[in-house]
Structure formats: structure tokens, C-alpha cells
PDB file of C-alpha atoms in Angstrom:
ATOM      1  CA  MET I   1     115.917 -36.046  93.502  1.00  0.00           C
ATOM      2  CA  GLN I   2     112.843 -33.986  93.024  1.00  0.00           C
ATOM      3  CA  CYS I   3     113.719 -30.371  91.989  1.00  0.00           C
ATOM      4  CA  GLY I   4     110.463 -29.115  93.314  1.00  0.00           C
ATOM      5  CA  ASP I   5     111.804 -29.687  96.847  1.00  0.00           C
ATOM      6  CA  ALA I   6     115.405 -28.534  96.357  1.00  0.00           C
ATOM      7  CA  LEU I   7     115.420 -24.723  96.149  1.00  0.00           C
ATOM      8  CA  SER I   8     116.777 -23.008  99.269  1.00  0.00           C
ATOM      9  CA  PHE I   9     118.256 -20.116 100.266  1.00  0.00           C
ATOM     10  CA  ARG I  10     121.882 -19.926 101.945  1.00  0.00           C
ATOM     11  CA  SER I  11     124.294 -17.387 103.283  1.00  0.00           C
ATOM     12  CA  TYR I  12     128.043 -18.406 103.341  1.00  0.00           C
ATOM     13  CA  GLY I  13     130.793 -17.423 105.799  1.00  0.00           C
ATOM     14  CA  PRO I  14     134.460 -16.453 104.822  1.00  0.00           C
ATOM     15  CA  ALA I  15     135.855 -20.118 105.216  1.00  0.00           C
ATOM     16  CA  GLY I  16     134.392 -23.068 103.346  1.00  0.00           C
ATOM     17  CA  HIS I  17     135.662 -26.503 102.704  1.00  0.00           C
ATOM     18  CA  SER I  18     136.107 -28.517  99.366  1.00  0.00           C
ATOM     19  CA  HIS I  19     133.226 -30.749  98.681  1.00  0.00           C
ATOM     20  CA  SER I  20     131.329 -32.245  95.811  1.00  0.00           C
ATOM     21  CA  HIS I  21     128.001 -33.797  95.169  1.00  0.00           C
ATOM     22  CA  ALA I  22     126.196 -36.226  92.811  1.00  0.00           C
ATOM     23  CA  HIS I  23     123.535 -33.780  91.572  1.00  0.00           C
ATOM     24  CA  LEU I  24     123.652 -30.497  89.536  1.00  0.00           C
ATOM     25  CA  GLN I  25     123.809 -27.381  91.598  1.00  0.00           C
ATOM     26  CA  LEU I  26     123.062 -23.776  90.685  1.00  0.00           C
ATOM     27  CA  VAL I  27     124.323 -20.918  92.860  1.00  0.00           C
ATOM     28  CA  LEU I  28     122.411 -17.800  92.142  1.00  0.00           C
ATOM     29  CA  PRO I  29     122.995 -14.347  93.751  1.00  0.00           C
ATOM     30  CA  VAL I  30     120.160 -12.521  95.535  1.00  0.00           C
ATOM     31  CA  HIS I  31     122.467 -10.087  97.336  1.00  0.00           C
ATOM     32  CA  GLY I  32     126.038  -9.806  98.453  1.00  0.00           C
ATOM     33  CA  SER I  33     129.049 -11.740  96.735  1.00  0.00           C
ATOM     34  CA  LEU I  34     130.943 -14.952  96.936  1.00  0.00           C
ATOM     35  CA  GLU I  35     134.269 -16.199  95.751  1.00  0.00           C
ATOM     36  CA  LEU I  36     133.882 -19.816  94.334  1.00  0.00           C
ATOM     37  CA  GLU I  37     136.305 -22.150  93.063  1.00  0.00           C
ATOM     38  CA  ILE I  38     135.255 -25.134  90.907  1.00  0.00           C
ATOM     39  CA  GLU I  39     137.898 -27.641  89.995  1.00  0.00           C
ATOM     40  CA  GLY I  40     140.632 -25.085  90.185  1.00  0.00           C
ATOM     41  CA  ARG I  41     138.657 -22.424  88.316  1.00  0.00           C
ATOM     42  CA  GLY I  42     138.065 -19.335  90.493  1.00  0.00           C
ATOM     43  CA  GLY I  43     135.199 -16.775  90.047  1.00  0.00           C
ATOM     44  CA  HIS I  44     133.497 -14.124  91.725  1.00  0.00           C
ATOM     45  CA  LEU I  45     129.843 -14.055  92.107  1.00  0.00           C
ATOM     46  CA  ASP I  46     127.630 -11.139  92.476  1.00  0.00           C
ATOM     47  CA  ALA I  47     124.281  -9.609  91.279  1.00  0.00           C
ATOM     48  CA  GLN I  48     125.398 -10.394  87.608  1.00  0.00           C
ATOM     49  CA  ARG I  49     127.100 -13.625  87.827  1.00  0.00           C
ATOM     50  CA  GLY I  50     126.230 -17.165  89.147  1.00  0.00           C
ATOM     51  CA  ALA I  51     127.638 -20.571  88.804  1.00  0.00           C
ATOM     52  CA  LEU I  52     126.720 -24.056  87.564  1.00  0.00           C
ATOM     53  CA  VAL I  53     128.377 -26.868  89.456  1.00  0.00           C
ATOM     54  CA  VAL I  54     128.081 -30.095  87.571  1.00  0.00           C
ATOM     55  CA  PRO I  55     127.829 -33.503  89.532  1.00  0.00           C
ATOM     56  CA  GLY I  56     131.263 -34.701  90.887  1.00  0.00           C
ATOM     57  CA  ALA I  57     133.000 -31.251  90.582  1.00  0.00           C
ATOM     58  CA  ALA I  58     134.941 -30.279  93.687  1.00  0.00           C
ATOM     59  CA  HIS I  59     134.358 -26.863  94.751  1.00  0.00           C
ATOM     60  CA  VAL I  60     134.950 -24.602  97.659  1.00  0.00           C
ATOM     61  CA  GLN I  61     133.526 -21.086  98.589  1.00  0.00           C
ATOM     62  CA  SER I  62     134.141 -17.960 100.714  1.00  0.00           C
ATOM     63  CA  GLY I  63     131.485 -15.475 101.349  1.00  0.00           C
ATOM     64  CA  ASN I  64     131.990 -11.695 101.589  1.00  0.00           C
ATOM     65  CA  GLY I  65     130.057  -9.987 104.306  1.00  0.00           C
ATOM     66  CA  ARG I  66     126.379 -10.368 104.488  1.00  0.00           C
ATOM     67  CA  ASN I  67     125.195 -12.597 101.452  1.00  0.00           C
ATOM     68  CA  ARG I  68     122.264 -14.691 100.313  1.00  0.00           C
ATOM     69  CA  PHE I  69     122.082 -16.929  97.522  1.00  0.00           C
ATOM     70  CA  LEU I  70     119.389 -19.058  95.742  1.00  0.00           C
ATOM     71  CA  ILE I  71     120.801 -22.727  95.581  1.00  0.00           C
ATOM     72  CA  VAL I  72     119.114 -25.082  93.161  1.00  0.00           C
ATOM     73  CA  ASP I  73     119.949 -28.747  93.571  1.00  0.00           C
ATOM     74  CA  CYS I  74     118.389 -30.874  90.888  1.00  0.00           C
ATOM     75  CA  ASP I  75     119.003 -33.889  88.416  1.00  0.00           C
ATOM     76  CA  SER I  76     121.573 -33.009  85.696  1.00  0.00           C
ATOM     77  CA  ALA I  77     118.751 -34.497  83.201  1.00  0.00           C
ATOM     78  CA  LEU I  78     117.193 -31.045  83.223  1.00  0.00           C
ATOM     79  CA  LEU I  79     119.951 -29.587  81.011  1.00  0.00           C
ATOM     80  CA  ALA I  80     121.070 -30.811  77.582  1.00  0.00           C
ATOM     81  CA  ARG I  81     124.396 -32.657  77.323  1.00  0.00           C
ATOM     82  CA  ALA I  82     125.895 -29.685  75.481  1.00  0.00           C
ATOM     83  CA  GLN I  83     125.045 -27.345  78.356  1.00  0.00           C
ATOM     84  CA  LEU I  84     126.593 -29.797  80.839  1.00  0.00           C
ATOM     85  CA  GLU I  85     129.747 -29.968  78.690  1.00  0.00           C
ATOM     86  CA  ARG I  86     130.024 -26.340  78.491  1.00  0.00           C
ATOM     87  CA  ALA I  87     129.677 -25.930  82.248  1.00  0.00           C
ATOM     88  CA  GLN I  88     132.568 -28.178  82.802  1.00  0.00           C
ATOM     89  CA  GLN I  89     134.668 -25.883  80.884  1.00  0.00           C
ATOM     90  CA  ARG I  90     133.037 -22.673  81.786  1.00  0.00           C
ATOM     91  CA  PRO I  91     131.066 -22.953  85.151  1.00  0.00           C
ATOM     92  CA  PHE I  92     130.344 -19.292  85.653  1.00  0.00           C
ATOM     93  CA  LEU I  93     127.145 -17.653  83.953  1.00  0.00           C
ATOM     94  CA  GLN I  94     125.730 -14.162  83.421  1.00  0.00           C
ATOM     95  CA  ILE I  95     122.479 -13.626  85.128  1.00  0.00           C
ATOM     96  CA  SER I  96     119.999 -12.123  82.463  1.00  0.00           C
ATOM     97  CA  ALA I  97     117.565  -9.537  83.240  1.00  0.00           C
ATOM     98  CA  ALA I  98     114.715 -12.201  83.091  1.00  0.00           C
ATOM     99  CA  ALA I  99     116.542 -14.356  85.495  1.00  0.00           C
ATOM    100  CA  ARG I 100     117.106 -11.565  87.933  1.00  0.00           C
ATOM    101  CA  SER I 101     113.498 -10.655  87.937  1.00  0.00           C
ATOM    102  CA  LEU I 102     112.623 -14.420  88.658  1.00  0.00           C
ATOM    103  CA  LEU I 103     115.261 -14.404  91.667  1.00  0.00           C
ATOM    104  CA  GLU I 104     113.807 -11.242  93.047  1.00  0.00           C
ATOM    105  CA  PHE I 105     110.155 -12.716  92.829  1.00  0.00           C
ATOM    106  CA  ILE I 106     111.157 -15.991  94.598  1.00  0.00           C
ATOM    107  CA  HIS I 107     113.157 -14.130  97.251  1.00  0.00           C
ATOM    108  CA  ILE I 108     110.293 -11.771  98.082  1.00  0.00           C
ATOM    109  CA  ARG I 109     107.746 -14.654  98.025  1.00  0.00           C
ATOM    110  CA  THR I 110     109.862 -16.695 100.312  1.00  0.00           C
ATOM    111  CA  GLY I 111     111.022 -13.923 102.798  1.00  0.00           C
ATOM    112  CA  THR I 112     113.316 -15.158 105.433  1.00  0.00           C
ATOM    113  CA  GLN I 113     112.545 -18.852 105.010  1.00  0.00           C
ATOM    114  CA  PRO I 114     115.407 -20.968 104.110  1.00  0.00           C
ATOM    115  CA  THR I 115     113.435 -23.119 101.802  1.00  0.00           C
ATOM    116  CA  VAL I 116     111.265 -22.406  98.995  1.00  0.00           C
ATOM    117  CA  THR I 117     107.981 -24.049  99.011  1.00  0.00           C
ATOM    118  CA  THR I 118     107.131 -26.945  96.689  1.00  0.00           C
ATOM    119  CA  ALA I 119     104.397 -25.078  94.969  1.00  0.00           C
ATOM    120  CA  LEU I 120     106.548 -22.050  94.332  1.00  0.00           C
ATOM    121  CA  ALA I 121     109.483 -24.034  93.166  1.00  0.00           C
ATOM    122  CA  GLN I 122     107.683 -26.211  90.789  1.00  0.00           C
ATOM    123  CA  HIS I 123     106.144 -23.011  89.193  1.00  0.00           C
ATOM    124  CA  ALA I 124     109.350 -20.917  89.166  1.00  0.00           C
ATOM    125  CA  LEU I 125     112.087 -23.465  88.328  1.00  0.00           C
ATOM    126  CA  PRO I 126     111.345 -23.985  84.571  1.00  0.00           C
ATOM    127  CA  LEU I 127     110.923 -20.264  83.919  1.00  0.00           C
ATOM    128  CA  LEU I 128     114.298 -19.762  85.856  1.00  0.00           C
ATOM    129  CA  LEU I 129     116.190 -22.419  83.776  1.00  0.00           C
ATOM    130  CA  ASP I 130     114.636 -21.101  80.548  1.00  0.00           C
ATOM    131  CA  ALA I 131     115.823 -17.541  81.518  1.00  0.00           C
ATOM    132  CA  LEU I 132     119.331 -18.693  82.202  1.00  0.00           C
ATOM    133  CA  PHE I 133     119.891 -21.238  79.341  1.00  0.00           C
ATOM    134  CA  ALA I 134     117.431 -20.341  76.535  1.00  0.00           C
ATOM    135  CA  ALA I 135     119.219 -19.845  73.244  1.00  0.00           C
ATOM    136  CA  PRO I 136     119.278 -16.149  72.439  1.00  0.00           C
ATOM    137  CA  VAL I 137     116.548 -14.970  69.699  1.00  0.00           C
ATOM    138  CA  ALA I 138     116.692 -11.972  67.493  1.00  0.00           C
ATOM    139  CA  VAL I 139     115.513  -8.639  68.919  1.00  0.00           C
ATOM    140  CA  ALA I 140     112.857  -6.817  67.312  1.00  0.00           C
ATOM    141  CA  PRO I 141     113.467  -3.098  66.807  1.00  0.00           C
ATOM    142  CA  GLY I 142     110.806  -2.296  69.691  1.00  0.00           C
ATOM    143  CA  ARG I 143     112.282  -4.553  71.972  1.00  0.00           C
ATOM    144  CA  ALA I 144     115.680  -3.258  71.332  1.00  0.00           C
ATOM    145  CA  ALA I 145     114.474   0.200  72.187  1.00  0.00           C
ATOM    146  CA  MET I 146     112.816  -1.075  75.422  1.00  0.00           C
ATOM    147  CA  GLN I 147     116.211  -3.010  76.546  1.00  0.00           C
ATOM    148  CA  ARG I 148     118.130   0.266  75.867  1.00  0.00           C
ATOM    149  CA  LEU I 149     115.827   2.310  77.962  1.00  0.00           C
ATOM    150  CA  CYS I 150     115.381  -0.187  80.792  1.00  0.00           C
ATOM    151  CA  ALA I 151     119.167  -0.571  81.012  1.00  0.00           C
ATOM    152  CA  GLN I 152     119.674   3.200  81.346  1.00  0.00           C
ATOM    153  CA  VAL I 153     116.964   3.523  84.123  1.00  0.00           C
ATOM    154  CA  LEU I 154     118.410   0.798  86.114  1.00  0.00           C
ATOM    155  CA  GLN I 155     121.986   2.154  86.000  1.00  0.00           C
ATOM    156  CA  ALA I 156     120.654   5.394  87.414  1.00  0.00           C
ATOM    157  CA  PRO I 157     117.279   4.772  89.111  1.00  0.00           C
ATOM    158  CA  GLY I 158     117.729   7.863  91.501  1.00  0.00           C
ATOM    159  CA  GLN I 159     117.501  10.181  88.577  1.00  0.00           C
ATOM    160  CA  ALA I 160     114.149  11.714  87.478  1.00  0.00           C
ATOM    161  CA  TRP I 161     112.753   9.633  84.771  1.00  0.00           C
ATOM    162  CA  PRO I 162     109.499  11.587  83.472  1.00  0.00           C
ATOM    163  CA  LEU I 163     107.803   9.958  80.454  1.00  0.00           C
ATOM    164  CA  ALA I 164     109.195  12.550  78.058  1.00  0.00           C
ATOM    165  CA  ARG I 165     112.961  11.531  78.976  1.00  0.00           C
ATOM    166  CA  MET I 166     112.013   7.823  78.792  1.00  0.00           C
ATOM    167  CA  ALA I 167     110.608   8.037  75.241  1.00  0.00           C
ATOM    168  CA  GLN I 168     113.385  10.242  74.240  1.00  0.00           C
ATOM    169  CA  VAL I 169     115.948   7.580  75.514  1.00  0.00           C
ATOM    170  CA  ALA I 170     113.927   4.810  73.787  1.00  0.00           C
ATOM    171  CA  GLY I 171     113.841   6.931  70.670  1.00  0.00           C
ATOM    172  CA  ILE I 172     109.980   6.459  70.330  1.00  0.00           C
ATOM    173  CA  GLY I 173     106.812   8.567  71.035  1.00  0.00           C
ATOM    174  CA  LEU I 174     104.847   8.723  74.139  1.00  0.00           C
ATOM    175  CA  THR I 175     102.137   6.527  72.604  1.00  0.00           C
ATOM    176  CA  ALA I 176     104.430   4.083  71.430  1.00  0.00           C
ATOM    177  CA  LEU I 177     106.235   3.874  74.819  1.00  0.00           C
ATOM    178  CA  HIS I 178     103.048   3.090  76.540  1.00  0.00           C
ATOM    179  CA  GLY I 179     102.154   0.350  73.894  1.00  0.00           C
ATOM    180  CA  LEU I 180     105.507  -1.350  74.349  1.00  0.00           C
ATOM    181  CA  PHE I 181     105.339  -1.257  78.162  1.00  0.00           C
ATOM    182  CA  LYS I 182     101.865  -2.662  78.191  1.00  0.00           C
ATOM    183  CA  ARG I 183     102.877  -5.540  75.591  1.00  0.00           C
ATOM    184  CA  GLU I 184     106.170  -6.354  77.292  1.00  0.00           C
ATOM    185  CA  TYR I 185     105.413  -6.074  81.042  1.00  0.00           C
ATOM    186  CA  GLY I 186     101.562  -5.449  81.163  1.00  0.00           C
ATOM    187  CA  LEU I 187     102.262  -2.128  83.118  1.00  0.00           C
ATOM    188  CA  THR I 188     102.498   1.502  82.147  1.00  0.00           C
ATOM    189  CA  PRO I 189     105.854   2.947  82.186  1.00  0.00           C
ATOM    190  CA  ALA I 190     105.193   4.770  85.559  1.00  0.00           C
ATOM    191  CA  GLN I 191     104.099   1.637  87.090  1.00  0.00           C
ATOM    192  CA  TRP I 192     107.322  -0.244  85.784  1.00  0.00           C
ATOM    193  CA  LEU I 193     109.400   2.245  87.332  1.00  0.00           C
ATOM    194  CA  LEU I 194     107.925   2.157  90.510  1.00  0.00           C
ATOM    195  CA  GLN I 195     108.155  -1.666  90.510  1.00  0.00           C
ATOM    196  CA  GLN I 196     111.907  -1.569  89.640  1.00  0.00           C
ATOM    197  CA  ARG I 197     112.734   1.133  92.373  1.00  0.00           C
ATOM    198  CA  LEU I 198     110.967  -0.851  95.124  1.00  0.00           C
ATOM    199  CA  LEU I 199     112.872  -4.105  93.932  1.00  0.00           C
ATOM    200  CA  LEU I 200     116.183  -2.205  94.172  1.00  0.00           C
ATOM    201  CA  ALA I 201     114.949  -0.724  97.637  1.00  0.00           C
ATOM    202  CA  GLN I 202     114.257  -4.140  98.850  1.00  0.00           C
ATOM    203  CA  ARG I 203     117.748  -5.610  97.618  1.00  0.00           C
ATOM    204  CA  GLN I 204     119.523  -2.918  99.524  1.00  0.00           C
ATOM    205  CA  LEU I 205     117.313  -3.037 102.617  1.00  0.00           C
ATOM    206  CA  ALA I 206     118.140  -6.928 102.742  1.00  0.00           C
ATOM    207  CA  GLY I 207     121.826  -6.713 101.899  1.00  0.00           C
ATOM    208  CA  GLY I 208     123.149  -3.209 102.901  1.00  0.00           C
ATOM    209  CA  SER I 209     123.843  -1.021 105.895  1.00  0.00           C
ATOM    210  CA  GLN I 210     123.018   2.234 104.491  1.00  0.00           C
ATOM    211  CA  SER I 211     120.338   4.425 106.283  1.00  0.00           C
ATOM    212  CA  LEU I 212     116.663   4.387 105.057  1.00  0.00           C
ATOM    213  CA  ALA I 213     116.931   8.031 103.819  1.00  0.00           C
ATOM    214  CA  GLN I 214     120.055   7.099 101.646  1.00  0.00           C
ATOM    215  CA  ILE I 215     118.320   3.991 100.109  1.00  0.00           C
ATOM    216  CA  ALA I 216     115.392   6.165  99.181  1.00  0.00           C
ATOM    217  CA  GLN I 217     117.345   8.683  97.525  1.00  0.00           C
ATOM    218  CA  GLN I 218     119.504   6.236  95.686  1.00  0.00           C
ATOM    219  CA  VAL I 219     116.676   4.332  94.152  1.00  0.00           C
ATOM    220  CA  GLY I 220     114.733   7.420  93.170  1.00  0.00           C
ATOM    221  CA  PHE I 221     112.333   8.568  96.028  1.00  0.00           C
ATOM    222  CA  SER I 222     112.142  12.068  97.107  1.00  0.00           C
ATOM    223  CA  ASP I 223     112.714  11.120 100.694  1.00  0.00           C
ATOM    224  CA  GLN I 224     112.272   8.311 103.327  1.00  0.00           C
ATOM    225  CA  GLY I 225     108.628   9.097 103.741  1.00  0.00           C
ATOM    226  CA  ALA I 226     107.861   8.584 100.065  1.00  0.00           C
ATOM    227  CA  LEU I 227     109.679   5.183  99.962  1.00  0.00           C
ATOM    228  CA  THR I 228     107.687   4.109 103.318  1.00  0.00           C
ATOM    229  CA  ARG I 229     104.302   5.265 101.538  1.00  0.00           C
ATOM    230  CA  ALA I 230     105.285   3.336  98.376  1.00  0.00           C
ATOM    231  CA  MET I 231     106.172  -0.119 100.260  1.00  0.00           C
ATOM    232  CA  ARG I 232     103.021   0.140 102.522  1.00  0.00           C
ATOM    233  CA  ARG I 233     100.885   0.564  99.696  1.00  0.00           C
ATOM    234  CA  SER I 234     102.592  -2.135  97.285  1.00  0.00           C
ATOM    235  CA  LEU I 235     104.101  -4.596  99.774  1.00  0.00           C
ATOM    236  CA  GLY I 236     102.155  -4.062 103.022  1.00  0.00           C
ATOM    237  CA  THR I 237     105.091  -3.105 105.071  1.00  0.00           C
ATOM    238  CA  THR I 238     107.682  -0.391 105.806  1.00  0.00           C
ATOM    239  CA  PRO I 239     111.456  -0.234 105.033  1.00  0.00           C
ATOM    240  CA  GLY I 240     112.140  -0.684 108.690  1.00  0.00           C
ATOM    241  CA  ARG I 241     110.050  -3.625 109.149  1.00  0.00           C
ATOM    242  CA  TYR I 242     111.324  -5.292 105.855  1.00  0.00           C
ATOM    243  CA  ARG I 243     114.937  -4.821 106.965  1.00  0.00           C
ATOM    244  CA  ARG I 244     114.279  -6.312 110.398  1.00  0.00           C
ATOM    245  CA  ARG I 245     113.363  -9.431 108.593  1.00  0.00           C
ATOM    246  CA  PHE I 246     116.928  -9.968 107.473  1.00  0.00           C
ATOM    247  CA  ASP I 247     118.790  -8.952 110.634  1.00  0.00           C
ATOM    248  CA  ALA I 248     120.810 -11.714 112.078  1.00  0.00           C
TER     249      ALA I 248
END
């Protein structure tokens, strides 16, 4: 199996059937949730939790409402033996911030198409596997401040986040704040904040039923018009047109 040809998006209904396959499968959430049982171990998949199904493992799933998942079907040789053995005992895995960003990128680039292009898959799959399974490394003090700040912003994106508040949460000065964002993301703090708000808006537009005005307010835009202008500038579309791409 060529992994570059085996990335696809799927949605699941409430009733599945038990099955298995000879290849490795990753089930990674884009939006919505899913109940998945793997060899008798049940788990709930959502924005923060995915699953790794090893070859031969019997599994059955049940989708909850509107949902979309990135499915990676590939050769088990891509993972180390220790990782496969761990997956047999603990098949559910946490989605790191880096993996979540890659999932959003693949989703946006693919749009409503069910299959990821070979070129995109070959580029994104190694990065995605590294983000999901790389061994943790020591976090430098500056990066720890960045992680603390970003976590708080993403927990409350609808709040006001002026630069002074961002620097205070991170515990650093404004100059250092700009330097960290440039080094870590290649963006200014304001550009990063806009990017995250747009990603959150896209996720809600694709998988939710809230009004456009509610979504705009929840992700930090002053009103629906501000969200519309930002999406038109950055993505070349409007909230309404973007949502219609995902309507059944």
C-alpha cells in the first residue's frame, strides 16, 4: 500500500459493523465525534483524541451527529515495533497542537473532496506522523511561555487579546513576545491570533449549526461583517459560502 494514496476523509453514521484490515489505520478527528471500540476497548474520539488501529484488530464505530475524520491507511512498517505494541494495549492517542494544525491544513487544502491528493499526502504524512509519535523533548523557557500563552488564547478566543495582555500572560516584554512569535511561527502575534480565529471559525462553520453571527462572536470577531471581511481577505471566500461547501 502506498501511503501517499491512502489519506481520505470520512463521515460516520450511528450504526457501524465490526471489521478489521491488514494495514495500519489512523482515525484522526477534524470535527464532530465518534465512539470507537477496538478489540473490546471503547473510546470517545473528538477534537483532542484520535485512534491507532493495528493490523488485524477488530473494531466498530458509531458516529455522533455531523462528523468528519481524516483516515490514514498505511503500512505498519512506518511505525517502530514499540509504537505498534503500545497501540495494541492503548489504541487511543492525544492530538498534539502540532498535529491539530496539520489536520486543519490538510482539511482546508482538500475542501469537500473525499480523497487527499497524492502530492499533499506525500508532503503532509511524514510531518503528521512526527507530530503524533515523536518523543517529547525538553521545553525551553521561552517556548514554555509561548505554549502557556497559546493555550490560554485558544481556551478563550472570543475575549480581547491586545498585545499587552498577551505579553503579561506569557510573562515577557513586548519585544520578546514579537521575537518568540517570529521564531516559532514566522508571524507577528496579531497575525497568529487572526490565523487561529479563522481556523476556529472554519471548524465551526464546517461542523456546527450556530448562526454566522454567533460563530463570529465566539471566535473573537466584533461581528459577522468583521468575520466576513477577514475570510474574504485571507481565504477568498465568505462564511456563508464556506459553510455551504459542507452541507449535505
